[in-house]
Amino acid sequence: MKLHFLCPHHRQWLADNPHHALNTWLQSHDKAAALFEDGDWNNALSHAGCALETAEIALEAWPDPPPRIINRYADNGVLLAQLLRERGDQAATRAVIANCIGRLERLMFATGNHRAVLKACEGLLRIGDATGWPESSLTDATHQSTHLLHQQLH
């Protein structure tokens, strides 16, 4: 399941201008967190989704992000998953968790920054545990890699 929050025009513009993606991501994440705290979950969901999509674009252009950016990405995934869970959309919640952990896994192997990535996965795994994730419909490879990440964290 692929969730889309950015319109195709903005997604392409950010992909063509990745230096703008970082600021857009951070601003969208901060706005989503503030809206979440205010109880405005629908608007928070839109901002969190846009932030996560923008984060993907920013991380594609950033070969070795520092731990604070890795943590911010995971925090963004947790926020979006929480908002989707509050709406009762378990499938989308699980998809966000799987997507984020998969992205972090690729980042870990590409950068060798195992400690930061594994630490960043903790929040995603906690919310995943609360939603009954991983589910049996995940591919064996995704399930195995997630299981390995979970084992390394505990």
Backbone as ProteinMPNN parsed JSONL, in Angstrom:
{"seq_chain_A": "MKLHFLCPHHRQWLADNPHHALNTWLQSHDKAAALFEDGDWNNALSHAGCALETAEIALEAWPDPPPRIINRYADNGVLLAQLLRERGDQAATRAVIANCIGRLERLMFATGNHRAVLKACEGLLRIGDATGWPESSLTDATHQSTHLLHQQLH", "coords_chain_A": {"N_chain_A": [[0.852, -1.17, 0.0], [0.688, 2.088, -0.956], [0.8, 5.245, 0.211], [-0.326, 8.461, -0.69], [0.248, 11.812, -0.279], [1.27, 14.19, -1.158], [0.694, 16.283, -3.962], [1.106, 15.354, -7.441], [2.511, 17.354, -8.843], [3.863, 18.893, -6.831], [5.363, 16.858, -5.655], [7.09, 16.18, -7.749], [8.394, 18.646, -8.09], [9.754, 18.89, -5.642], [11.408, 16.646, -5.849], [12.989, 17.46, -7.951], [14.233, 19.581, -6.757], [15.832, 18.935, -4.332], [17.157, 20.209, -2.234], [15.326, 21.944, -1.169], [13.572, 20.205, -0.085], [14.313, 19.303, 2.487], [13.833, 21.502, 4.287], [11.079, 21.828, 3.817], [10.132, 19.362, 4.662], [10.849, 19.393, 7.44], [9.391, 21.61, 8.358], [6.765, 20.791, 7.763], [6.579, 18.522, 9.373], [6.85, 19.642, 11.963], [4.55, 21.257, 12.005], [2.572, 19.29, 11.788], [2.972, 17.899, 14.199], [2.307, 19.9, 16.052], [-0.407, 20.345, 15.396], [-1.411, 17.824, 15.989], [-1.033, 17.745, 18.77], [-2.856, 19.729, 19.414], [-5.168, 18.436, 18.915], [-6.27, 18.421, 16.404], [-6.66, 16.264, 14.349], [-7.209, 15.519, 11.668], [-6.074, 17.553, 10.005], [-3.507, 17.355, 10.991], [-2.851, 14.804, 10.113], [-2.724, 15.157, 7.318], [-0.527, 16.944, 7.116], [1.481, 15.406, 8.354], [1.639, 13.246, 6.616], [2.451, 14.519, 4.229], [4.9, 15.444, 5.149], [6.283, 13.026, 5.596], [6.422, 11.926, 2.998], [7.942, 13.932, 1.797], [10.234, 13.694, 3.306], [11.199, 11.24, 2.398], [12.023, 11.99, -0.153], [14.01, 13.857, 0.496], [15.829, 12.217, 1.885], [16.636, 10.488, -0.133], [18.298, 12.124, -1.572], [20.327, 12.581, 0.176], [23.124, 11.138, 1.048], [24.334, 10.238, 3.466], [22.874, 10.78, 6.112], [22.851, 12.615, 9.24], [22.498, 11.287, 12.639], [20.398, 12.745, 13.957], [18.675, 13.449, 11.906], [17.923, 10.973, 10.95], [16.547, 10.037, 13.199], [14.507, 11.94, 13.252], [13.136, 11.31, 10.927], [12.131, 8.742, 11.599], [10.539, 9.479, 13.803], [8.657, 11.0, 12.469], [7.411, 9.007, 10.972], [6.283, 7.508, 13.071], [4.475, 9.387, 14.125], [2.701, 9.729, 11.924], [1.756, 7.088, 11.717], [0.482, 6.847, 14.22], [-1.588, 8.708, 13.922], [-3.024, 7.578, 11.795], [-3.759, 5.196, 13.006], [-5.433, 6.182, 15.014], [-7.554, 6.973, 13.442], [-8.522, 4.556, 12.832], [-7.544, 3.068, 10.756], [-6.041, 0.413, 10.216], [-4.645, -1.028, 8.233], [-3.339, 0.96, 6.717], [-1.802, 2.042, 8.749], [-0.08, -0.077, 9.351], [1.194, -0.261, 6.88], [2.618, 2.152, 6.762], [4.406, 1.803, 8.885], [5.837, -0.464, 7.977], [6.919, 0.583, 5.597], [8.547, 2.664, 6.595], [10.361, 1.283, 8.269], [11.53, -0.355, 6.361], [12.755, 1.601, 4.748], [14.555, 2.675, 6.593], [16.092, 0.43, 7.05], [17.345, 0.083, 4.546], [18.809, 2.428, 4.558], [20.49, 1.954, 6.728], [22.123, -0.148, 5.791], [23.278, 1.1, 3.621], [24.728, 3.206, 4.742], [26.035, 2.234, 6.963], [25.506, 3.059, 9.478], [24.565, 1.696, 11.909], [23.836, 1.791, 14.693], [22.431, 4.277, 15.094], [20.295, 3.97, 13.308], [19.023, 1.625, 14.207], [18.248, 2.449, 16.758], [16.455, 4.445, 16.019], [14.399, 2.909, 15.014], [12.995, 1.954, 17.19], [10.644, 3.353, 18.176], [8.905, 2.973, 16.022], [8.644, 0.196, 16.069], [7.424, -0.121, 18.555], [4.884, 1.114, 18.184], [4.052, -0.533, 16.18], [3.874, -3.003, 17.511], [1.703, -2.409, 19.137], [-0.335, -2.36, 17.304], [-0.543, -4.87, 16.339], [1.261, -5.578, 14.413], [4.063, -7.164, 12.858], [1.987, -8.31, 10.159], [0.638, -11.315, 8.666], [0.5, -10.947, 5.924], [2.71, -9.67, 5.007], [5.678, -9.784, 3.043], [7.952, -12.572, 3.091], [10.646, -11.791, 3.154], [10.546, -9.115, 4.061], [9.394, -9.54, 6.562], [11.365, -11.147, 7.769], [13.601, -9.4, 7.801], [12.618, -7.345, 9.379], [12.177, -8.755, 11.719], [14.819, -9.382, 12.391], [15.81, -6.78, 12.861], [14.208, -6.126, 15.064], [15.084, -8.026, 16.923], [17.727, -7.169, 17.285], [17.319, -4.816, 18.589], [16.315, -5.547, 21.045]], "CA_chain_A": [[0.0, 0.0, 0.0], [1.463, 3.321, -1.065], [-0.018, 6.411, 0.529], [0.098, 9.684, -1.367], [-0.252, 13.041, 0.328], [1.697, 15.295, -2.019], [0.182, 16.223, -5.331], [2.198, 14.996, -8.359], [3.298, 18.548, -9.188], [4.774, 19.214, -5.726], [6.296, 15.741, -5.497], [8.111, 16.327, -8.791], [9.176, 19.849, -7.812], [10.677, 18.569, -4.549], [12.412, 15.713, -6.37], [13.903, 18.259, -8.781], [14.87, 20.575, -5.88], [15.908, 18.26, -3.026], [17.638, 21.109, -1.191], [14.12, 22.517, -0.558], [12.818, 19.132, 0.56], [14.62, 19.224, 3.916], [13.071, 22.531, 5.005], [9.651, 21.511, 3.693], [9.904, 18.221, 5.542], [10.918, 19.776, 8.845], [8.262, 22.497, 8.641], [5.539, 19.986, 7.746], [6.59, 17.668, 10.56], [6.564, 20.48, 13.131], [3.14, 21.654, 11.926], [1.787, 18.093, 12.091], [3.085, 17.627, 15.639], [1.526, 20.928, 16.76], [-1.818, 20.062, 15.157], [-1.714, 16.609, 16.74], [-1.161, 18.136, 20.182], [-4.071, 20.533, 19.531], [-6.315, 17.578, 18.676], [-6.745, 18.585, 15.027], [-6.042, 15.083, 13.77], [-7.316, 15.471, 10.201], [-5.033, 18.404, 9.425], [-2.22, 16.773, 11.382], [-2.62, 13.665, 9.226], [-2.283, 15.681, 6.012], [0.829, 17.49, 7.252], [2.408, 14.305, 8.655], [1.812, 12.492, 5.372], [3.299, 15.322, 3.337], [6.245, 15.456, 5.725], [6.944, 11.743, 5.379], [6.757, 11.836, 1.573], [9.036, 14.87, 1.547], [11.409, 13.1, 3.943], [11.705, 10.233, 1.474], [12.733, 12.709, -1.212], [15.221, 14.438, 1.089], [16.769, 11.145, 2.21], [17.188, 9.98, -1.388], [19.352, 13.047, -2.02], [21.284, 12.745, 1.261], [23.7, 9.8, 1.142], [24.719, 9.825, 4.817], [22.289, 11.757, 7.033], [23.259, 12.477, 10.643], [21.508, 10.603, 13.476], [19.218, 13.566, 14.275], [17.775, 13.389, 10.753], [17.4, 9.609, 10.964], [15.542, 10.004, 14.268], [13.374, 12.778, 12.85], [12.391, 10.514, 9.949], [11.383, 7.721, 12.338], [9.507, 10.178, 14.573], [7.617, 11.37, 11.514], [6.677, 7.778, 10.699], [5.49, 7.187, 14.26], [3.367, 10.335, 14.189], [1.737, 9.383, 10.884], [1.144, 5.811, 12.098], [-0.442, 7.117, 15.32], [-2.763, 9.39, 13.374], [-3.791, 6.594, 11.03], [-4.341, 4.264, 13.985], [-6.552, 6.882, 15.651], [-8.66, 6.952, 12.479], [-8.976, 3.18, 12.699], [-7.04, 2.495, 9.5], [-4.948, -0.479, 10.597], [-3.846, -1.398, 7.062], [-2.457, 2.089, 6.408], [-0.857, 2.138, 9.864], [0.932, -1.112, 9.131], [1.958, 0.086, 5.676], [3.558, 3.225, 7.121], [5.457, 1.203, 9.707], [6.66, -1.311, 7.107], [7.659, 1.474, 4.698], [9.587, 3.382, 7.344], [11.397, 0.342, 8.686], [12.241, -0.732, 5.14], [13.619, 2.729, 4.353], [15.639, 2.743, 7.566], [16.967, -0.722, 6.814], [18.184, 0.416, 3.388], [19.722, 3.482, 5.008], [21.479, 1.334, 7.604], [23.081, -0.896, 4.989], [23.979, 2.033, 2.737], [25.612, 4.112, 5.476], [26.752, 1.556, 8.042], [25.158, 3.723, 10.735], [23.663, 0.729, 12.522], [23.34, 2.207, 15.999], [21.426, 5.34, 14.954], [19.113, 3.453, 12.616], [18.325, 0.693, 15.097], [17.6, 3.254, 17.795], [15.323, 5.135, 15.403], [13.328, 1.934, 14.765], [12.302, 1.577, 18.426], [9.29, 3.904, 18.224], [8.108, 2.304, 14.995], [8.347, -1.149, 16.546], [6.454, -0.009, 19.654], [3.538, 1.325, 17.645], [3.729, -1.755, 15.456], [3.428, -3.988, 18.497], [0.379, -1.993, 19.615], [-1.331, -2.569, 16.254], [-0.504, -6.255, 15.884], [2.137, -5.674, 13.247], [3.784, -7.397, 11.444], [0.916, -9.244, 9.847], [1.064, -12.416, 7.812], [0.521, -10.597, 4.505], [4.005, -9.128, 4.626], [6.526, -10.764, 2.379], [8.885, -13.243, 3.992], [11.875, -10.996, 3.279], [10.269, -7.972, 4.931], [9.185, -10.066, 7.904], [12.65, -11.586, 8.31], [14.467, -8.254, 8.094], [12.031, -6.65, 10.516], [12.441, -9.599, 12.881], [16.228, -9.178, 12.747], [15.926, -5.452, 13.476], [13.561, -6.194, 16.367], [15.978, -8.783, 17.797], [18.898, -6.373, 17.592], [16.929, -3.754, 19.512], [15.95, -6.066, 22.365]], "C_chain_A": [[0.901, 1.237, 0.0], [0.512, 4.486, -0.81], [0.55, 7.629, -0.174], [-0.563, 10.877, -0.699], [0.132, 14.262, -0.495], [1.037, 15.16, -3.378], [1.366, 15.913, -6.258], [3.099, 16.181, -8.701], [4.313, 18.868, -8.081], [5.795, 18.103, -5.491], [7.441, 15.87, -6.507], [9.0, 17.541, -8.525], [10.187, 19.578, -6.694], [11.759, 17.598, -5.007], [13.442, 16.455, -7.224], [14.703, 19.269, -7.962], [15.035, 19.996, -4.479], [16.44, 19.149, -1.9], [16.46, 21.816, -0.505], [13.338, 21.465, 0.228], [13.081, 19.072, 2.065], [13.817, 20.252, 4.709], [11.579, 22.253, 4.97], [9.283, 20.378, 4.632], [9.842, 18.661, 7.0], [9.757, 20.684, 9.227], [6.95, 21.711, 8.695], [5.449, 19.094, 8.975], [6.237, 18.476, 11.808], [5.099, 20.909, 13.168], [2.242, 20.473, 12.281], [1.805, 17.792, 13.588], [2.26, 18.627, 16.445], [0.026, 20.681, 16.59], [-2.275, 18.821, 15.918], [-1.933, 16.943, 18.215], [-2.417, 18.954, 20.424], [-5.333, 19.715, 19.298], [-6.921, 17.711, 17.29], [-6.134, 17.473, 14.177], [-6.134, 15.028, 12.254], [-6.254, 16.324, 9.534], [-3.639, 17.889, 9.785], [-1.859, 15.609, 10.468], [-2.109, 14.128, 7.861], [-0.85, 16.183, 6.077], [1.849, 16.383, 7.521], [2.663, 13.47, 7.406], [2.699, 13.222, 4.382], [4.739, 15.336, 3.843], [6.972, 14.14, 5.44], [7.311, 11.55, 3.905], [7.936, 12.736, 1.23], [10.331, 14.344, 2.153], [12.029, 12.044, 3.041], [12.53, 10.883, 0.37], [14.056, 13.262, -0.682], [16.264, 13.357, 1.369], [17.376, 10.512, 0.959], [18.371, 10.83, -1.849], [20.472, 13.195, -0.991], [21.922, 11.387, 1.547], [24.024, 9.332, 2.564], [24.181, 10.829, 5.839], [22.764, 11.536, 8.469], [22.149, 11.814, 11.469], [20.259, 11.444, 13.785], [18.204, 13.538, 13.138], [17.146, 11.994, 10.662], [16.302, 9.492, 12.016], [14.301, 10.799, 13.891], [12.501, 12.035, 11.841], [11.523, 9.476, 10.67], [10.265, 8.356, 13.163], [8.339, 10.576, 13.68], [6.761, 10.146, 11.17], [5.786, 7.37, 11.856], [4.275, 8.103, 14.34], [2.295, 9.986, 13.158], [1.017, 8.075, 11.233], [0.147, 6.009, 13.238], [-1.728, 7.756, 14.816], [-3.638, 8.425, 12.576], [-4.459, 5.581, 11.958], [-5.544, 4.894, 14.675], [-7.779, 6.93, 14.734], [-9.207, 5.548, 12.26], [-8.501, 2.493, 11.435], [-5.806, 1.648, 9.794], [-4.055, -0.839, 9.41], [-2.871, -0.278, 6.706], [-1.411, 2.268, 7.507], [0.283, 1.145, 9.665], [1.802, -0.807, 7.925], [2.989, 1.166, 5.971], [4.719, 2.651, 7.919], [6.4, 0.371, 8.831], [7.509, -0.466, 6.163], [8.825, 2.144, 5.42], [10.712, 2.444, 7.765], [12.197, -0.13, 7.472], [13.2, 0.347, 4.683], [14.81, 2.84, 5.298], [16.614, 1.582, 7.392], [17.898, -0.442, 5.631], [19.225, 1.466, 3.756], [20.843, 2.891, 5.873], [22.546, 0.605, 6.783], [23.881, 0.016, 4.067], [25.009, 2.863, 3.49], [26.463, 3.41, 6.523], [26.459, 2.155, 9.407], [24.131, 2.876, 11.494], [23.04, 1.236, 13.816], [22.222, 3.247, 15.88], [20.146, 4.806, 14.316], [18.335, 2.516, 13.521], [17.614, 1.425, 16.222], [16.356, 3.94, 17.237], [14.146, 4.191, 15.182], [12.491, 1.636, 16.014], [10.861, 2.076, 18.475], [8.372, 3.254, 17.209], [7.721, 0.9, 15.442], [7.341, -1.126, 17.688], [5.038, 0.19, 19.122], [3.107, 0.126, 16.817], [3.232, -2.845, 16.384], [2.013, -3.683, 18.966], [-0.713, -2.241, 18.569], [-1.329, -3.994, 15.728], [0.332, -6.454, 14.642], [3.405, -6.403, 13.671], [2.69, -8.425, 11.253], [1.4, -10.267, 8.829], [1.129, -12.05, 6.335], [1.831, -9.956, 4.067], [4.824, -10.206, 3.929], [7.479, -11.379, 3.396], [10.144, -12.417, 4.208], [11.67, -9.815, 4.206], [10.112, -8.444, 6.369], [10.508, -10.476, 8.539], [13.538, -10.401, 8.67], [13.931, -7.475, 9.289], [12.28, -7.432, 11.798], [13.896, -9.433, 13.338], [16.442, -7.825, 13.409], [15.36, -5.47, 14.886], [14.46, -6.927, 17.353], [17.184, -7.943, 18.212], [18.574, -5.255, 18.575], [16.683, -4.278, 20.925], [16.936, -7.036, 22.891]], "O_chain_A": [[1.765, 1.392, 0.863], [-0.461, 4.678, -1.539], [1.766, 7.805, -0.244], [-1.786, 10.937, -0.573], [-0.598, 15.253, -0.524], [0.845, 14.053, -3.88], [2.512, 16.182, -5.897], [4.312, 16.024, -8.831], [5.491, 19.089, -8.366], [6.951, 18.373, -5.167], [8.609, 15.692, -6.162], [10.215, 17.477, -8.71], [11.344, 19.989, -6.789], [12.911, 17.72, -4.592], [14.624, 16.114, -7.217], [15.735, 19.761, -8.419], [14.441, 20.509, -3.53], [16.195, 18.865, -0.727], [16.596, 22.246, 0.641], [12.539, 21.8, 1.103], [12.158, 18.815, 2.839], [13.183, 19.901, 5.704], [10.888, 22.42, 5.976], [8.257, 20.424, 5.311], [8.891, 18.337, 7.712], [9.197, 20.541, 10.313], [6.121, 21.944, 9.575], [4.374, 18.928, 9.551], [5.418, 18.043, 12.619], [4.478, 20.924, 14.231], [1.257, 20.64, 12.999], [0.771, 17.47, 14.174], [1.591, 18.25, 17.408], [-0.729, 20.801, 17.555], [-3.394, 18.776, 16.429], [-2.895, 16.483, 18.829], [-2.993, 18.895, 21.51], [-6.443, 20.223, 19.459], [-7.991, 17.159, 17.033], [-5.216, 17.706, 13.39], [-5.211, 14.531, 11.608], [-5.598, 15.872, 8.595], [-2.709, 17.976, 8.983], [-0.699, 15.446, 10.092], [-1.168, 13.55, 7.318], [-0.045, 15.884, 5.194], [2.956, 16.414, 6.982], [3.791, 13.036, 7.17], [3.587, 12.628, 3.771], [5.682, 15.249, 3.056], [8.15, 14.147, 5.081], [8.399, 11.06, 3.6], [8.822, 12.35, 0.466], [11.405, 14.525, 1.58], [13.252, 11.962, 2.932], [13.597, 10.391, 0.004], [15.092, 13.146, -1.336], [17.451, 13.561, 1.118], [18.516, 10.048, 0.994], [19.323, 10.32, -2.441], [21.467, 13.867, -1.26], [21.314, 10.561, 2.228], [23.988, 8.131, 2.832], [24.941, 11.637, 6.372], [23.046, 10.406, 8.868], [20.994, 11.783, 11.045], [19.162, 10.891, 13.865], [16.999, 13.597, 13.384], [15.967, 11.862, 10.332], [15.247, 8.913, 11.754], [13.178, 10.383, 14.177], [11.274, 12.119, 11.894], [10.333, 9.347, 10.386], [9.158, 7.821, 13.214], [7.179, 10.5, 14.085], [5.536, 10.24, 11.087], [4.655, 6.932, 11.646], [3.164, 7.638, 14.597], [1.109, 9.951, 13.486], [-0.197, 7.972, 11.061], [-0.924, 5.402, 13.228], [-2.824, 7.385, 15.237], [-4.863, 8.464, 12.682], [-5.591, 5.162, 11.718], [-6.556, 4.23, 14.897], [-8.913, 6.927, 15.212], [-10.223, 5.365, 11.59], [-9.015, 1.432, 11.081], [-4.673, 2.105, 9.642], [-2.838, -0.943, 9.564], [-1.702, -0.541, 6.425], [-0.262, 2.607, 7.222], [1.457, 1.491, 9.796], [3.006, -1.063, 7.941], [4.116, 1.097, 5.48], [5.878, 2.975, 7.661], [7.62, 0.492, 8.939], [8.685, -0.763, 5.951], [9.946, 2.183, 4.912], [11.888, 2.782, 7.629], [13.415, -0.285, 7.556], [14.325, 0.055, 4.277], [15.937, 3.071, 4.861], [17.821, 1.745, 7.57], [19.099, -0.701, 5.708], [20.374, 1.398, 3.32], [22.002, 3.289, 5.755], [23.739, 0.733, 7.058], [25.04, -0.27, 3.766], [26.059, 3.191, 2.936], [27.501, 3.933, 6.93], [27.102, 1.793, 10.392], [22.987, 3.287, 11.693], [21.83, 1.115, 14.005], [21.175, 3.099, 16.51], [19.043, 5.152, 14.74], [17.109, 2.604, 13.595], [16.5, 1.06, 16.597], [15.325, 4.006, 17.906], [12.999, 4.639, 15.166], [11.383, 1.113, 15.897], [9.952, 1.305, 18.782], [7.199, 3.009, 17.492], [6.592, 0.465, 15.216], [6.494, -2.015, 17.783], [4.105, -0.484, 19.557], [1.92, -0.195, 16.761], [2.264, -3.537, 16.067], [1.213, -4.597, 19.169], [-1.891, -2.322, 18.917], [-2.04, -4.299, 14.77], [0.122, -7.411, 13.897], [3.794, -6.248, 14.828], [2.495, -9.305, 12.091], [2.45, -10.094, 8.21], [1.753, -12.772, 5.558], [2.037, -9.725, 2.876], [4.67, -11.395, 4.205], [7.773, -10.78, 4.431], [10.655, -12.348, 5.326], [12.522, -9.534, 5.049], [10.637, -7.82, 7.292], [10.751, -10.19, 9.711], [14.162, -10.397, 9.731], [14.705, -6.997, 10.118], [12.561, -6.846, 12.843], [14.166, -9.352, 14.536], [17.165, -7.723, 14.4], [15.953, -4.9, 15.803], [14.592, -6.5, 18.5], [17.614, -8.001, 19.364], [19.45, -4.798, 19.309], [16.826, -3.534, 21.895], [16.763, -7.558, 23.992]]}, "name": "protein", "num_of_chains": 1, "seq": "MKLHFLCPHHRQWLADNPHHALNTWLQSHDKAAALFEDGDWNNALSHAGCALETAEIALEAWPDPPPRIINRYADNGVLLAQLLRERGDQAATRAVIANCIGRLERLMFATGNHRAVLKACEGLLRIGDATGWPESSLTDATHQSTHLLHQQLH"}
